Amino acid sequence: MTILNILTLPDKRLKTVAKPVEKFDAQLKIFVADMLETMYEAPGIGLAATQVDVHQQIVVIDVSEEKDQPLCLINPKITKKEGQQIHEEGCLSVPDIYAKVKRASYIEVEAQNEKGENISFQAEELLAVCIQHELDHLKGIVFLDHLSPLKRKMALKKLEKEKQAKAL
Ligand code: K2U
Ligand code: ZN
């Protein structure tokens, strides 16, 4: 398996809108395995294909304590949103930047798994936050886009400073 390169802001490829997956073949299964390995190694609790410069509607998630409950969502759609929750979010594509984001507290999801089988389920709390965060990536949206213009500008400035400091 392969650790994939994760794009970071201000890379404009993160703004790409992902296309639906049509072929559920061995190559897709290998790519999903590489995404999971990349996510666990980062470490993170979610990863969207957009973040590794593959613009297809694929996300992997694992919010379990033991990191042994991987979830792969292909061509995912949120079919119902209810309530509100505010959660401190980070992002593997926006390193070392954290901000509070308001999202739905309860969602219903329809997707396909890596075999192409239809799945549907409900999610709350951190799983709901993570799914909304990852499905944003498939639309070319990062969590900073939910912040006020001033907070987003401050976050991007901090990100730039940290990148410059790392480059020294
Ligand atoms: O998309 C990503 O970069 C993965 C995020 C997913 C995520 C962000 C915020 C809240 C829930 C999920 C990474 O896992 S960032 C690392 C992280 C892990 C746990 C909580 C917050 C941030
Ligand atoms: Zn992210």
PDB file of C-alpha atoms and ligand atoms in Angstrom:
ATOM      1  CA  MET A   1       0.000   0.000   0.000  1.00  0.00           C
ATOM      2  CA  THR A   2       1.037   3.639  -0.512  1.00  0.00           C
ATOM      3  CA  ILE A   3       1.052   6.784   1.631  1.00  0.00           C
ATOM      4  CA  LEU A   4      -0.437   9.449  -0.641  1.00  0.00           C
ATOM      5  CA  ASN A   5       0.613  13.118  -0.724  1.00  0.00           C
ATOM      6  CA  ILE A   6      -1.961  15.373   0.960  1.00  0.00           C
ATOM      7  CA  LEU A   7      -2.501  18.761  -0.732  1.00  0.00           C
ATOM      8  CA  THR A   8      -2.404  21.806   1.579  1.00  0.00           C
ATOM      9  CA  LEU A   9      -3.772  25.327   1.215  1.00  0.00           C
ATOM     10  CA  PRO A  10      -3.349  27.527  -0.752  1.00  0.00           C
ATOM     11  CA  ASP A  11      -3.255  24.755  -3.415  1.00  0.00           C
ATOM     12  CA  LYS A  12      -6.146  25.610  -5.746  1.00  0.00           C
ATOM     13  CA  ARG A  13      -6.679  21.912  -6.574  1.00  0.00           C
ATOM     14  CA  LEU A  14      -8.491  21.714  -3.213  1.00  0.00           C
ATOM     15  CA  LYS A  15     -11.247  23.810  -4.810  1.00  0.00           C
ATOM     16  CA  THR A  16     -11.959  21.167  -7.478  1.00  0.00           C
ATOM     17  CA  VAL A  17     -15.475  19.659  -7.495  1.00  0.00           C
ATOM     18  CA  ALA A  18     -15.245  15.846  -7.516  1.00  0.00           C
ATOM     19  CA  LYS A  19     -16.979  13.692 -10.131  1.00  0.00           C
ATOM     20  CA  PRO A  20     -19.119  10.596  -9.381  1.00  0.00           C
ATOM     21  CA  VAL A  21     -17.397   7.198  -9.319  1.00  0.00           C
ATOM     22  CA  GLU A  22     -18.665   4.918 -12.092  1.00  0.00           C
ATOM     23  CA  LYS A  23     -16.236   1.957 -12.054  1.00  0.00           C
ATOM     24  CA  PHE A  24     -16.146  -0.250  -8.915  1.00  0.00           C
ATOM     25  CA  ASP A  25     -13.084  -2.270  -9.807  1.00  0.00           C
ATOM     26  CA  ALA A  26      -9.830  -3.577  -8.270  1.00  0.00           C
ATOM     27  CA  GLN A  27      -8.111  -0.234  -8.875  1.00  0.00           C
ATOM     28  CA  LEU A  28     -10.747   1.538  -6.763  1.00  0.00           C
ATOM     29  CA  LYS A  29     -10.242  -0.960  -3.930  1.00  0.00           C
ATOM     30  CA  ILE A  30      -6.480  -0.340  -3.981  1.00  0.00           C
ATOM     31  CA  PHE A  31      -7.011   3.431  -3.947  1.00  0.00           C
ATOM     32  CA  VAL A  32      -9.411   3.178  -0.973  1.00  0.00           C
ATOM     33  CA  ALA A  33      -6.822   1.092   0.906  1.00  0.00           C
ATOM     34  CA  ASP A  34      -4.166   3.732   0.160  1.00  0.00           C
ATOM     35  CA  MET A  35      -6.511   6.485   1.385  1.00  0.00           C
ATOM     36  CA  LEU A  36      -7.133   4.621   4.660  1.00  0.00           C
ATOM     37  CA  GLU A  37      -3.397   4.045   5.181  1.00  0.00           C
ATOM     38  CA  THR A  38      -2.722   7.726   4.463  1.00  0.00           C
ATOM     39  CA  MET A  39      -5.467   8.832   6.882  1.00  0.00           C
ATOM     40  CA  TYR A  40      -4.259   6.601   9.747  1.00  0.00           C
ATOM     41  CA  GLU A  41      -0.643   7.676   9.187  1.00  0.00           C
ATOM     42  CA  ALA A  42      -1.446  11.431   9.136  1.00  0.00           C
ATOM     43  CA  PRO A  43      -3.143  10.838  11.668  1.00  0.00           C
ATOM     44  CA  GLY A  44      -6.674  11.875  10.960  1.00  0.00           C
ATOM     45  CA  ILE A  45     -10.231  10.655  11.368  1.00  0.00           C
ATOM     46  CA  GLY A  46     -11.260  11.380   7.807  1.00  0.00           C
ATOM     47  CA  LEU A  47      -9.835  11.962   4.347  1.00  0.00           C
ATOM     48  CA  ALA A  48     -11.416  12.952   1.026  1.00  0.00           C
ATOM     49  CA  ALA A  49     -10.024  11.948  -2.375  1.00  0.00           C
ATOM     50  CA  THR A  50      -9.828  15.657  -3.274  1.00  0.00           C
ATOM     51  CA  GLN A  51      -7.120  16.055  -0.630  1.00  0.00           C
ATOM     52  CA  VAL A  52      -4.870  13.573  -2.452  1.00  0.00           C
ATOM     53  CA  ASP A  53      -5.555  15.191  -5.830  1.00  0.00           C
ATOM     54  CA  VAL A  54      -8.015  12.541  -7.025  1.00  0.00           C
ATOM     55  CA  HIS A  55     -11.213  14.304  -7.997  1.00  0.00           C
ATOM     56  CA  GLN A  56     -13.735  11.515  -7.539  1.00  0.00           C
ATOM     57  CA  GLN A  57     -16.479  11.309  -4.894  1.00  0.00           C
ATOM     58  CA  ILE A  58     -14.659   9.091  -2.378  1.00  0.00           C
ATOM     59  CA  VAL A  59     -14.122   9.635   1.357  1.00  0.00           C
ATOM     60  CA  VAL A  60     -12.761   7.419   4.132  1.00  0.00           C
ATOM     61  CA  ILE A  61     -13.548   7.928   7.806  1.00  0.00           C
ATOM     62  CA  ASP A  62     -12.736   6.235  11.121  1.00  0.00           C
ATOM     63  CA  VAL A  63     -13.869   7.992  14.298  1.00  0.00           C
ATOM     64  CA  SER A  64     -13.455   4.857  16.481  1.00  0.00           C
ATOM     65  CA  GLU A  65     -11.179   4.962  19.534  1.00  0.00           C
ATOM     66  CA  GLU A  66      -9.366   1.791  18.436  1.00  0.00           C
ATOM     67  CA  LYS A  67      -9.014   2.936  14.795  1.00  0.00           C
ATOM     68  CA  ASP A  68     -10.587  -0.337  13.686  1.00  0.00           C
ATOM     69  CA  GLN A  69     -13.895   0.787  12.176  1.00  0.00           C
ATOM     70  CA  PRO A  70     -13.073   2.180   8.719  1.00  0.00           C
ATOM     71  CA  LEU A  71     -15.940   3.622   6.678  1.00  0.00           C
ATOM     72  CA  CYS A  72     -15.678   4.202   2.918  1.00  0.00           C
ATOM     73  CA  LEU A  73     -18.339   6.394   1.314  1.00  0.00           C
ATOM     74  CA  ILE A  74     -18.526   6.579  -2.469  1.00  0.00           C
ATOM     75  CA  ASN A  75     -20.850   9.025  -4.255  1.00  0.00           C
ATOM     76  CA  PRO A  76     -22.141  10.108  -0.812  1.00  0.00           C
ATOM     77  CA  LYS A  77     -25.151  12.366  -0.334  1.00  0.00           C
ATOM     78  CA  ILE A  78     -26.607  13.894   2.820  1.00  0.00           C
ATOM     79  CA  THR A  79     -30.369  13.373   2.460  1.00  0.00           C
ATOM     80  CA  LYS A  80     -31.454  14.929   5.770  1.00  0.00           C
ATOM     81  CA  LYS A  81     -29.955  17.494   8.184  1.00  0.00           C
ATOM     82  CA  GLU A  82     -31.318  18.408  11.596  1.00  0.00           C
ATOM     83  CA  GLY A  83     -30.172  20.519  14.562  1.00  0.00           C
ATOM     84  CA  GLN A  84     -26.924  22.384  15.048  1.00  0.00           C
ATOM     85  CA  GLN A  85     -23.613  21.716  16.756  1.00  0.00           C
ATOM     86  CA  ILE A  86     -20.431  23.758  17.013  1.00  0.00           C
ATOM     87  CA  HIS A  87     -17.181  21.763  16.910  1.00  0.00           C
ATOM     88  CA  GLU A  88     -13.496  22.710  16.899  1.00  0.00           C
ATOM     89  CA  GLU A  89     -12.261  21.543  13.508  1.00  0.00           C
ATOM     90  CA  GLY A  90      -8.865  20.991  11.976  1.00  0.00           C
ATOM     91  CA  CYS A  91      -7.919  19.686   8.551  1.00  0.00           C
ATOM     92  CA  LEU A  92      -5.002  17.714   7.143  1.00  0.00           C
ATOM     93  CA  SER A  93      -4.998  20.204   4.256  1.00  0.00           C
ATOM     94  CA  VAL A  94      -4.820  23.193   6.623  1.00  0.00           C
ATOM     95  CA  PRO A  95      -2.096  22.100   9.048  1.00  0.00           C
ATOM     96  CA  ASP A  96      -2.019  23.443  12.625  1.00  0.00           C
ATOM     97  CA  ILE A  97      -5.061  25.695  12.143  1.00  0.00           C
ATOM     98  CA  TYR A  98      -8.196  25.079  14.216  1.00  0.00           C
ATOM     99  CA  ALA A  99     -11.513  26.901  14.312  1.00  0.00           C
ATOM    100  CA  LYS A 100     -15.060  26.420  15.552  1.00  0.00           C
ATOM    101  CA  VAL A 101     -17.531  25.481  12.791  1.00  0.00           C
ATOM    102  CA  LYS A 102     -21.330  25.184  13.011  1.00  0.00           C
ATOM    103  CA  ARG A 103     -22.768  22.048  11.405  1.00  0.00           C
ATOM    104  CA  ALA A 104     -25.921  19.892  11.583  1.00  0.00           C
ATOM    105  CA  SER A 105     -26.007  17.683  14.685  1.00  0.00           C
ATOM    106  CA  TYR A 106     -27.963  14.864  12.964  1.00  0.00           C
ATOM    107  CA  ILE A 107     -27.698  13.728   9.357  1.00  0.00           C
ATOM    108  CA  GLU A 108     -28.945  10.900   7.150  1.00  0.00           C
ATOM    109  CA  VAL A 109     -26.527   9.650   4.493  1.00  0.00           C
ATOM    110  CA  GLU A 110     -26.863   7.624   1.295  1.00  0.00           C
ATOM    111  CA  ALA A 111     -23.763   6.286  -0.478  1.00  0.00           C
ATOM    112  CA  GLN A 112     -22.160   3.265  -2.078  1.00  0.00           C
ATOM    113  CA  ASN A 113     -19.382   1.149  -0.547  1.00  0.00           C
ATOM    114  CA  GLU A 114     -16.251   0.117  -2.445  1.00  0.00           C
ATOM    115  CA  LYS A 115     -18.157  -2.874  -3.882  1.00  0.00           C
ATOM    116  CA  GLY A 116     -20.775  -0.527  -5.345  1.00  0.00           C
ATOM    117  CA  GLU A 117     -23.483  -1.677  -2.874  1.00  0.00           C
ATOM    118  CA  ASN A 118     -25.938   0.995  -1.728  1.00  0.00           C
ATOM    119  CA  ILE A 119     -25.707   1.954   1.960  1.00  0.00           C
ATOM    120  CA  SER A 120     -27.752   4.361   4.050  1.00  0.00           C
ATOM    121  CA  PHE A 121     -27.357   5.333   7.702  1.00  0.00           C
ATOM    122  CA  GLN A 122     -27.807   8.057  10.296  1.00  0.00           C
ATOM    123  CA  ALA A 123     -25.027   9.927  12.071  1.00  0.00           C
ATOM    124  CA  GLU A 124     -24.688  12.296  15.015  1.00  0.00           C
ATOM    125  CA  GLU A 125     -21.944  14.137  16.936  1.00  0.00           C
ATOM    126  CA  LEU A 126     -18.338  13.638  15.749  1.00  0.00           C
ATOM    127  CA  LEU A 127     -19.261  11.203  12.949  1.00  0.00           C
ATOM    128  CA  ALA A 128     -21.788  13.712  11.606  1.00  0.00           C
ATOM    129  CA  VAL A 129     -19.190  16.510  11.804  1.00  0.00           C
ATOM    130  CA  CYS A 130     -16.590  14.413  10.012  1.00  0.00           C
ATOM    131  CA  ILE A 131     -18.954  13.346   7.208  1.00  0.00           C
ATOM    132  CA  GLN A 132     -20.027  16.960   6.602  1.00  0.00           C
ATOM    133  CA  HIS A 133     -16.366  18.052   6.667  1.00  0.00           C
ATOM    134  CA  GLU A 134     -15.364  15.372   4.135  1.00  0.00           C
ATOM    135  CA  LEU A 135     -18.327  15.929   1.819  1.00  0.00           C
ATOM    136  CA  ASP A 136     -17.413  19.615   1.794  1.00  0.00           C
ATOM    137  CA  HIS A 137     -14.007  18.618   0.405  1.00  0.00           C
ATOM    138  CA  LEU A 138     -15.735  16.821  -2.505  1.00  0.00           C
ATOM    139  CA  LYS A 139     -17.416  20.154  -3.308  1.00  0.00           C
ATOM    140  CA  GLY A 140     -14.116  22.035  -3.195  1.00  0.00           C
ATOM    141  CA  ILE A 141     -14.908  23.539   0.219  1.00  0.00           C
ATOM    142  CA  VAL A 142     -12.525  23.593   3.215  1.00  0.00           C
ATOM    143  CA  PHE A 143     -13.658  24.348   6.779  1.00  0.00           C
ATOM    144  CA  LEU A 144     -12.134  27.853   6.662  1.00  0.00           C
ATOM    145  CA  ASP A 145     -14.781  28.714   4.053  1.00  0.00           C
ATOM    146  CA  HIS A 146     -17.382  28.546   6.842  1.00  0.00           C
ATOM    147  CA  LEU A 147     -15.633  31.283   8.840  1.00  0.00           C
ATOM    148  CA  SER A 148     -16.240  35.024   8.662  1.00  0.00           C
ATOM    149  CA  PRO A 149     -14.024  36.820   6.082  1.00  0.00           C
ATOM    150  CA  LEU A 150     -11.934  38.324   8.900  1.00  0.00           C
ATOM    151  CA  LYS A 151     -11.404  34.985  10.708  1.00  0.00           C
ATOM    152  CA  ARG A 152     -10.592  33.262   7.398  1.00  0.00           C
ATOM    153  CA  LYS A 153      -8.075  35.992   6.493  1.00  0.00           C
ATOM    154  CA  MET A 154      -6.418  35.670   9.923  1.00  0.00           C
ATOM    155  CA  ALA A 155      -6.259  31.862   9.622  1.00  0.00           C
ATOM    156  CA  LEU A 156      -4.732  31.995   6.123  1.00  0.00           C
ATOM    157  CA  LYS A 157      -2.174  34.566   7.325  1.00  0.00           C
ATOM    158  CA  LYS A 158      -1.214  32.262  10.245  1.00  0.00           C
ATOM    159  CA  LEU A 159      -0.961  29.315   7.854  1.00  0.00           C
ATOM    160  CA  GLU A 160       1.346  31.298   5.548  1.00  0.00           C
ATOM    161  CA  LYS A 161       3.556  32.346   8.479  1.00  0.00           C
ATOM    162  CA  GLU A 162       3.826  28.749   9.706  1.00  0.00           C
ATOM    163  CA  LYS A 163       4.723  27.538   6.189  1.00  0.00           C
ATOM    164  CA  GLN A 164       7.448  30.201   5.955  1.00  0.00           C
ATOM    165  CA  ALA A 165       8.803  29.259   9.392  1.00  0.00           C
ATOM    166  CA  LYS A 166       8.933  25.552   8.384  1.00  0.00           C
ATOM    167  CA  ALA A 167      10.764  26.462   5.161  1.00  0.00           C
ATOM    168  CA  LEU A 168      13.634  28.107   7.089  1.00  0.00           C
TER     169      LEU A 168
HETATM  170  O1  K2U B   1     -10.508  16.250   6.111  1.00  0.00           O
HETATM  171  C1  K2U B   1      -9.569  16.159   6.891  1.00  0.00           C
HETATM  172  O2  K2U B   1      -8.575  16.874   6.810  1.00  0.00           O
HETATM  173  C2  K2U B   1      -9.665  15.202   8.006  1.00  0.00           C
HETATM  174  C3  K2U B   1      -9.975  15.856   9.301  1.00  0.00           C
HETATM  175  C4  K2U B   1     -11.397  15.465   9.582  1.00  0.00           C
HETATM  176  C5  K2U B   1     -12.090  16.180  10.683  1.00  0.00           C
HETATM  177  C6  K2U B   1     -11.848  17.491  10.958  1.00  0.00           C
HETATM  178  C7  K2U B   1     -12.544  18.117  11.990  1.00  0.00           C
HETATM  179  C8  K2U B   1     -13.493  17.440  12.714  1.00  0.00           C
HETATM  180  C9  K2U B   1     -13.739  16.141  12.408  1.00  0.00           C
HETATM  181  C10 K2U B   1     -13.047  15.517  11.404  1.00  0.00           C
HETATM  182  C11 K2U B   1      -8.799  15.401  10.153  1.00  0.00           C
HETATM  183  O3  K2U B   1      -9.095  14.258  10.800  1.00  0.00           O
HETATM  184  S1  K2U B   1      -8.054  16.659  11.069  1.00  0.00           S
HETATM  185  C12 K2U B   1      -7.487  16.014  12.517  1.00  0.00           C
HETATM  186  C13 K2U B   1      -8.564  16.039  13.568  1.00  0.00           C
HETATM  187  C14 K2U B   1      -8.891  14.891  14.222  1.00  0.00           C
HETATM  188  C15 K2U B   1      -9.868  14.914  15.202  1.00  0.00           C
HETATM  189  C16 K2U B   1     -10.545  16.086  15.524  1.00  0.00           C
HETATM  190  C17 K2U B   1     -10.214  17.233  14.865  1.00  0.00           C
HETATM  191  C18 K2U B   1      -9.208  17.232  13.886  1.00  0.00           C
HETATM  192 ZN    ZN B   2     -10.249  18.455   5.844  1.00  0.00          ZN
END
